[in-house]
PDB file of C-alpha atoms and ligand atoms in Angstrom:
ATOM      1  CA  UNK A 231    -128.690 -29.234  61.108  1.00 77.00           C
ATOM      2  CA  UNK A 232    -124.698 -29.044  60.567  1.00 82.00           C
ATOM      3  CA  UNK A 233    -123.841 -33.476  60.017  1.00 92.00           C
ATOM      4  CA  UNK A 234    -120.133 -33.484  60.696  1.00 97.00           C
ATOM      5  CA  UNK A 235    -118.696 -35.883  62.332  1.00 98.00           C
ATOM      6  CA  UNK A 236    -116.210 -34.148  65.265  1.00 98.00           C
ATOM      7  CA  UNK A 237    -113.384 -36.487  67.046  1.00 98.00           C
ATOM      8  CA  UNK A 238    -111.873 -34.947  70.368  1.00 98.00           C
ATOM      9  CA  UNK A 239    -109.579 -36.937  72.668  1.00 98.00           C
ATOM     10  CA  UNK A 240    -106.643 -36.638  74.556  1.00 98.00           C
ATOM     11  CA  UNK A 241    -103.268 -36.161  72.275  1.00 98.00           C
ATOM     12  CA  UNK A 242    -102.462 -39.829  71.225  1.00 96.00           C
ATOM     13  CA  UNK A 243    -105.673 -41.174  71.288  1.00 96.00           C
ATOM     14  CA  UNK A 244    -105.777 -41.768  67.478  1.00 95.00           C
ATOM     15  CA  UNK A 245    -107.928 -38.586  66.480  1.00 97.00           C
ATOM     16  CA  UNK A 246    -106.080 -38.119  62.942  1.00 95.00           C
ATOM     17  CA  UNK A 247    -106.152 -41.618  61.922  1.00 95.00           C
ATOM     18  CA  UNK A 248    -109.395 -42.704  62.721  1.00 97.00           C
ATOM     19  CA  UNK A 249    -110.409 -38.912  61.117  1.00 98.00           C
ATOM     20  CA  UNK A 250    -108.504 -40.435  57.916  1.00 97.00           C
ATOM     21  CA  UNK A 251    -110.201 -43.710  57.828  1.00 97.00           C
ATOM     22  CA  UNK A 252    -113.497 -41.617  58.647  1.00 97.00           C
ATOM     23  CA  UNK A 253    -113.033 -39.626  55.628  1.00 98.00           C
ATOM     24  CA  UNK A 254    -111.916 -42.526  53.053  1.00 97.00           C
ATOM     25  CA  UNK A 255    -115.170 -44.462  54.670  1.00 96.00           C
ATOM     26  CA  UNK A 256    -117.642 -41.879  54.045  1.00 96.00           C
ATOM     27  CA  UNK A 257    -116.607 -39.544  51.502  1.00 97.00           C
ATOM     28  CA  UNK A 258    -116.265 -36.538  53.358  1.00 97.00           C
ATOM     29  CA  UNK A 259    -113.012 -34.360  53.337  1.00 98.00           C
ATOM     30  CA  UNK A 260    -111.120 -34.384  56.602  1.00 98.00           C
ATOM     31  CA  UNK A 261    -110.403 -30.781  58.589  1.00 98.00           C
ATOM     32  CA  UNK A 262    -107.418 -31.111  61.005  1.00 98.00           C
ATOM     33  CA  UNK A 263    -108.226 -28.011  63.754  1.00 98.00           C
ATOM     34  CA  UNK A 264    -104.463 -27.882  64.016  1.00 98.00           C
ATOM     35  CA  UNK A 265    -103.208 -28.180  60.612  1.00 97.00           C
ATOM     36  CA  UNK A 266    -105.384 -25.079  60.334  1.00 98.00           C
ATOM     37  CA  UNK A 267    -104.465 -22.957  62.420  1.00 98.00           C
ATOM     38  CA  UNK A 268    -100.225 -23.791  61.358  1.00 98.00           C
ATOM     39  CA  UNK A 269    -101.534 -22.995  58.023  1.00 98.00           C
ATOM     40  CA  UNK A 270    -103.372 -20.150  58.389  1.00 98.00           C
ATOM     41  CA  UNK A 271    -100.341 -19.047  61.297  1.00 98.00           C
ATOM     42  CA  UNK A 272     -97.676 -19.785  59.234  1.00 98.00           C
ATOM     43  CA  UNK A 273     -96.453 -21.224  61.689  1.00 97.00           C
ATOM     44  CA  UNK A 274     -95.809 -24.261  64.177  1.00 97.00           C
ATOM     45  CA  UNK A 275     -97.907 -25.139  67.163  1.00 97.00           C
ATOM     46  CA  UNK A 276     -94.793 -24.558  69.734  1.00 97.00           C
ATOM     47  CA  UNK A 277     -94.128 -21.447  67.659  1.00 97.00           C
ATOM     48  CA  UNK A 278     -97.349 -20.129  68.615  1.00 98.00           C
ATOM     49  CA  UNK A 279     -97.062 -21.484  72.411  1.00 97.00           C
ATOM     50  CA  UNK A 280     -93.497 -19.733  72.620  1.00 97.00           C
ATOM     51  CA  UNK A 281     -94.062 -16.476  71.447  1.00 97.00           C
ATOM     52  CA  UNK A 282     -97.720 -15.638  72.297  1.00 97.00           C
ATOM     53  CA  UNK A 283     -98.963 -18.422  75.125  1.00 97.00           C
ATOM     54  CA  UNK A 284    -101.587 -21.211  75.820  1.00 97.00           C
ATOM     55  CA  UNK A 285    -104.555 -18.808  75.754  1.00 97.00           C
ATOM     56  CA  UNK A 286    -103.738 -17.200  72.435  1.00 98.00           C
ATOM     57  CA  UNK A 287    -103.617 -20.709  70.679  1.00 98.00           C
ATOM     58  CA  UNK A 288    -107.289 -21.602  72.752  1.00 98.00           C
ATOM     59  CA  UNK A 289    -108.143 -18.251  70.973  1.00 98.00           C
ATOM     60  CA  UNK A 290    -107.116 -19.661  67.445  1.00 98.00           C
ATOM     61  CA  UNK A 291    -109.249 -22.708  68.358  1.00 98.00           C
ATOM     62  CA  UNK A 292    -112.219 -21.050  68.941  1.00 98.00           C
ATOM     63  CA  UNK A 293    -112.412 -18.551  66.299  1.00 98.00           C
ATOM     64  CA  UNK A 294    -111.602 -22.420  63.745  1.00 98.00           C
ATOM     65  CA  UNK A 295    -114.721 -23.649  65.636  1.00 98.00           C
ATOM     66  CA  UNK A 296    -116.469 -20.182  64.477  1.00 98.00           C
ATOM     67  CA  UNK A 297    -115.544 -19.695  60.680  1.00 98.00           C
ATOM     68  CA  UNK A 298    -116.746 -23.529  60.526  1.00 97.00           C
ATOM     69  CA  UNK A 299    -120.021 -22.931  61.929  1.00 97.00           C
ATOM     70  CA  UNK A 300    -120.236 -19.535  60.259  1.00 95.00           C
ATOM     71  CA  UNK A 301    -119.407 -20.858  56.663  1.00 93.00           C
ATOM     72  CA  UNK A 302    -121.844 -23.721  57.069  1.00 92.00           C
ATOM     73  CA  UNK A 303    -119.474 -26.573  57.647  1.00 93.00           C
ATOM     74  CA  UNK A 304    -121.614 -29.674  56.767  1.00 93.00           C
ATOM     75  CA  UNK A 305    -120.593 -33.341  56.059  1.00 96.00           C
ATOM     76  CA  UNK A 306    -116.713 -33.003  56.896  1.00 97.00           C
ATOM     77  CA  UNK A 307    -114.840 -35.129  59.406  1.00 98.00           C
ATOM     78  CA  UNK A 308    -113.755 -32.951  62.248  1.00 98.00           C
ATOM     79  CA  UNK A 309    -110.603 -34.046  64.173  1.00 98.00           C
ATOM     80  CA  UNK A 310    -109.772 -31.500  66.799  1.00 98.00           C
ATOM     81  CA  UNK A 311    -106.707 -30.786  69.185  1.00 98.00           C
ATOM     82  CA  UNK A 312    -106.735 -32.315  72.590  1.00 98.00           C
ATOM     83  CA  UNK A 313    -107.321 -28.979  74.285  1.00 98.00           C
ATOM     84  CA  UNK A 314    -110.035 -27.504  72.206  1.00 98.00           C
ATOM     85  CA  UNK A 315    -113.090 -28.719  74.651  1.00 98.00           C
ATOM     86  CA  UNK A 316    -111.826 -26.907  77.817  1.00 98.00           C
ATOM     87  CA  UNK A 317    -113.487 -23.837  76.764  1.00 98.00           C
ATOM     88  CA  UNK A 318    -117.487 -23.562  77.627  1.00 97.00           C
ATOM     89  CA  UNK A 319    -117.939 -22.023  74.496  1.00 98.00           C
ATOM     90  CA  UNK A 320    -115.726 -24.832  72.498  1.00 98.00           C
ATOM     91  CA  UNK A 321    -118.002 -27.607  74.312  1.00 98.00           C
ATOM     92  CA  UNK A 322    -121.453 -25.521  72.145  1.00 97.00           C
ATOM     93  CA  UNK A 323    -119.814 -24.786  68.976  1.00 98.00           C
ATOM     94  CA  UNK A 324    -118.724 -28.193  69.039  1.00 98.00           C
ATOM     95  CA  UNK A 325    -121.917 -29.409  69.234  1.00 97.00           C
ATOM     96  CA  UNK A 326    -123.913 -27.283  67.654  1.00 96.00           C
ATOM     97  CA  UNK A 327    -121.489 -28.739  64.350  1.00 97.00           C
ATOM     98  CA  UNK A 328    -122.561 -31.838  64.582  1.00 97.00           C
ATOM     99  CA  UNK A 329    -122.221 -35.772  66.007  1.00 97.00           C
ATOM    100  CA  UNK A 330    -119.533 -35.670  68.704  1.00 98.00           C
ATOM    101  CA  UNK A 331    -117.191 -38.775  69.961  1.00 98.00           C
ATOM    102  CA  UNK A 332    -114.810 -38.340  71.997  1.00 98.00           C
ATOM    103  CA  UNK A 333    -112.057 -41.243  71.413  1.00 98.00           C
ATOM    104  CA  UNK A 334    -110.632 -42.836  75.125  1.00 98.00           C
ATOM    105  CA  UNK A 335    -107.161 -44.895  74.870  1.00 97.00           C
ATOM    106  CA  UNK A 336    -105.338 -46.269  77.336  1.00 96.00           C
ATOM    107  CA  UNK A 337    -102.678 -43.997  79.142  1.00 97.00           C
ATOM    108  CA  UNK A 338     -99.584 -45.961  78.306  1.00 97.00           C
ATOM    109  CA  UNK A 339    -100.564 -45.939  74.407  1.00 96.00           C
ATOM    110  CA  UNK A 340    -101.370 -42.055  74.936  1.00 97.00           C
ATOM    111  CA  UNK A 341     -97.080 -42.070  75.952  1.00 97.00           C
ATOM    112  CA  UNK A 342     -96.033 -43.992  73.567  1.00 96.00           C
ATOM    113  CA  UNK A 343     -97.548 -42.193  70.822  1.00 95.00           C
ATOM    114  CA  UNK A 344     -96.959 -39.116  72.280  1.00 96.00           C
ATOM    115  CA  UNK A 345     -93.348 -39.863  73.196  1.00 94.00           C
ATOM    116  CA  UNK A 346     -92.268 -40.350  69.226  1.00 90.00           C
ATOM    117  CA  UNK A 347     -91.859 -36.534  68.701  1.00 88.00           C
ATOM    118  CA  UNK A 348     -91.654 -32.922  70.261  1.00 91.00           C
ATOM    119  CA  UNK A 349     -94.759 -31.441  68.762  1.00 93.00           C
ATOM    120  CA  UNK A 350     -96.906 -31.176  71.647  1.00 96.00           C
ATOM    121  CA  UNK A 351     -95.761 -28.210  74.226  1.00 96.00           C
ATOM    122  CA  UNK A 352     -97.851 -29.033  76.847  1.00 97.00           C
ATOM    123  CA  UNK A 353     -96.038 -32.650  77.535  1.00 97.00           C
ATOM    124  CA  UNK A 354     -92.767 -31.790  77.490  1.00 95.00           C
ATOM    125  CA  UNK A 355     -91.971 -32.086  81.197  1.00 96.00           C
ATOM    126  CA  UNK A 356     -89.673 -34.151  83.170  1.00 96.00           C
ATOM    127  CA  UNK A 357     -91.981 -36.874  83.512  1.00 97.00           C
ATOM    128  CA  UNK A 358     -94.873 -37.010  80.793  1.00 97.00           C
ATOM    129  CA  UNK A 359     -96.373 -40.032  82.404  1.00 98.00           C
ATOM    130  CA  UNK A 360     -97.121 -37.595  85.322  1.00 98.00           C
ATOM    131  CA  UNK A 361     -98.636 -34.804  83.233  1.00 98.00           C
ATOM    132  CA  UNK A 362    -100.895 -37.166  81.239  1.00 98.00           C
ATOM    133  CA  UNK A 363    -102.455 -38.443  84.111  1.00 98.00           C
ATOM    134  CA  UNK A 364    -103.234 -35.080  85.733  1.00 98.00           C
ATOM    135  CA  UNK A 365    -103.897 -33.348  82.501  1.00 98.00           C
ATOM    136  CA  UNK A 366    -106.599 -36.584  81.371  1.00 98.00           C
ATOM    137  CA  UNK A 367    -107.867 -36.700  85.090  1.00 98.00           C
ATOM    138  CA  UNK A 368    -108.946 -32.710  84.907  1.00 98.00           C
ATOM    139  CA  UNK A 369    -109.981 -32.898  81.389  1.00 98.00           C
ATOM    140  CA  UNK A 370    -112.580 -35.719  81.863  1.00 98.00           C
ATOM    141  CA  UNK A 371    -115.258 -33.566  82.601  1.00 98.00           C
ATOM    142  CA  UNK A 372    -114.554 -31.488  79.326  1.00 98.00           C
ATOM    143  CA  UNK A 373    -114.764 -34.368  77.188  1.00 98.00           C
ATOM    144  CA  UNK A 374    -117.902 -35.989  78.909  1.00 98.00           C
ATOM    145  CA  UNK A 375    -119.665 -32.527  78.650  1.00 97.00           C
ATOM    146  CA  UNK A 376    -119.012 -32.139  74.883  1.00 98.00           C
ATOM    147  CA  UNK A 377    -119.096 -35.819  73.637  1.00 98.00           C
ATOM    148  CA  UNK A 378    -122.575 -37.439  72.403  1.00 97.00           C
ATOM    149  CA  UNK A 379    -120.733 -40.683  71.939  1.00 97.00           C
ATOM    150  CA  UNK A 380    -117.479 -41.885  74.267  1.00 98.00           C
ATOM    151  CA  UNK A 381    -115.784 -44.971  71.967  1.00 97.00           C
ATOM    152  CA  UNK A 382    -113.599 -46.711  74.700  1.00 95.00           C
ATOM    153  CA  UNK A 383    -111.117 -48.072  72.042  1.00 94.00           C
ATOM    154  CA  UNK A 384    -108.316 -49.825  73.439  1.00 90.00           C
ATOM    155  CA  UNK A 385    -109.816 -53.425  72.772  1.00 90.00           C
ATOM    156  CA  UNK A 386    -110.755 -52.376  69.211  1.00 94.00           C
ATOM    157  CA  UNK A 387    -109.310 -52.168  66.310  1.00 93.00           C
ATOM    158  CA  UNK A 388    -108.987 -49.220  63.563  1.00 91.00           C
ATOM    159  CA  UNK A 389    -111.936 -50.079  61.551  1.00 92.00           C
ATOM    160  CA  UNK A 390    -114.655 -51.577  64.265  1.00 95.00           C
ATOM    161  CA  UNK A 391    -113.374 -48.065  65.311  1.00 96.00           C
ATOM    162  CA  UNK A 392    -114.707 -46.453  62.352  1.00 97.00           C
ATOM    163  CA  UNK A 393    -117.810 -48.359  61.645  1.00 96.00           C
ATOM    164  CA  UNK A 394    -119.121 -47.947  65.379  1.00 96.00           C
ATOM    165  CA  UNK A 395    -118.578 -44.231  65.010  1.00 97.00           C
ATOM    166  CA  UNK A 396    -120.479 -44.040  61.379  1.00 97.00           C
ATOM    167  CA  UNK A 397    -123.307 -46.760  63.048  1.00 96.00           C
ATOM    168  CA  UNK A 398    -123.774 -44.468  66.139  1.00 96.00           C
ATOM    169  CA  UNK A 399    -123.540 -41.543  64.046  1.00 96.00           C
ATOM    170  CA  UNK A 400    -126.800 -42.917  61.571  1.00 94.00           C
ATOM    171  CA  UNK A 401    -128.601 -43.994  64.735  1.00 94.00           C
ATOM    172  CA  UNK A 402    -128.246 -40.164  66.232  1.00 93.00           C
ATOM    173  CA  UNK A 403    -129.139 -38.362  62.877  1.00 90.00           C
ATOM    174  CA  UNK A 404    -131.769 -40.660  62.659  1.00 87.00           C
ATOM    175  CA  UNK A 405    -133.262 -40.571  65.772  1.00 71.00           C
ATOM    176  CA  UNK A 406    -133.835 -36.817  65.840  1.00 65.00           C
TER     177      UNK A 406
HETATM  178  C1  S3P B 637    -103.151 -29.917  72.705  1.00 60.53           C
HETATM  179  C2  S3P B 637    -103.245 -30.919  71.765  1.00 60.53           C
HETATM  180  C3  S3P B 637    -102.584 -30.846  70.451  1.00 60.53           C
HETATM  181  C4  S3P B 637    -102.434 -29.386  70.028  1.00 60.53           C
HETATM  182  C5  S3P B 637    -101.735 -28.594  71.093  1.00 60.53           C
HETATM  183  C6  S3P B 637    -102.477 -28.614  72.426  1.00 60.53           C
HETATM  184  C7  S3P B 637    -103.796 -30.092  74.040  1.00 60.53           C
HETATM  185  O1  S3P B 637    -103.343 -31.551  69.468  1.00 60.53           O
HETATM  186  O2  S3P B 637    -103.690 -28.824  69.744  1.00 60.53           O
HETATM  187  O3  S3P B 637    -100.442 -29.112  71.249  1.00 60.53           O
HETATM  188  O4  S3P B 637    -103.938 -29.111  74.781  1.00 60.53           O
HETATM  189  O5  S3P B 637    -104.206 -31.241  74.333  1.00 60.53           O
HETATM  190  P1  S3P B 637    -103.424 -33.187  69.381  1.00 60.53           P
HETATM  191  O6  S3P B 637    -104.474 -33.614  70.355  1.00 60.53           O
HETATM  192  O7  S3P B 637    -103.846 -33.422  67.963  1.00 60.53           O
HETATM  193  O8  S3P B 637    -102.078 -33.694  69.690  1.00 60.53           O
END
């Protein structure tokens, strides 16, 4: 059995930093999905969007998900893009590395986190309040399908954050 720890979420919803506090808390290194990919791309996330489309980056996520099931992934903290459960196949692999939580924030702190750069192609529209509240109304199913754990965390701060997760995450391991 593979014991990461995989966070997915909307964009906002604190995936990196609770990955980083994660990681300091338990010892194990942190894999960004994203940073990967721009590595291994050489180049940026809208770079890839522009030239080749959505579907080629959902590709690049998948075949991430693959090479860390393939190579045996085991006791990293997984923090993945927002996107990366809307494929079927994402939703298994996902699972099949280990405990997953899927992180819920509010919508206004999802803009106002968002809003602070130009990184993310998908919500730069004329009105990003719009598109976040479409985009998190037909992702909810995605999320609840992959997630063993939803962490409403709005009333919480960073590190009940983290010690739920690591709590629910002994109870789960334990329990099977
Ligand atoms: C995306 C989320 C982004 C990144 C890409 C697409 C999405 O990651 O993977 O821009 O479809 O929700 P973050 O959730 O880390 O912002």
């Amino acid at each position: 059995m593979l014991k990461n720890l995989i966070l997915v979420g909307f964009m906002g919803c604190g995936k990196s930093t609770i990955g980083r506090q994660l990681s300091k808390a338990l010892g194990y290194p942190l894999i960004d999905t994203d940073a990967r990919i721009v590595a291994q791309q050489k180049r940026s996330i809208v770079d890839i969007f522009e030239q080749e489309g959505e579907e080629s980056f959902r590709d690049l996520e998948t075949q991430t998900l693959q090479d860390l099931r393939d190579g045996r992934c085991h006791k990293r903290i997984i923090a993945t893009g927002g996107g990366t459960v809307l494929r079927e196949e994402n939703q298994e692999l996902l699972r099949e590395l280990g405990f997953v939580v899927w992180l819920v924030a509010h919508p206004k702190t999802i803009l106002e986190r968002t809003s602070r750069n130009k990184e993310r192609p998908l919500l730069q529209t004329e009105d990003p309040a719009v598109t976040i509240a479409q985009m998190l109304q037909e992702r909810d199913e995605h999320y609840r399908k992959s997630a063993h754990l939803v962490l409403e965390t709005t009333s919480l701060d960073f590190s009940e954050i983290t010690t739920g997760i690591i709590e629910c995450a002994r109870y789960h391991y334990g329990s099977q």
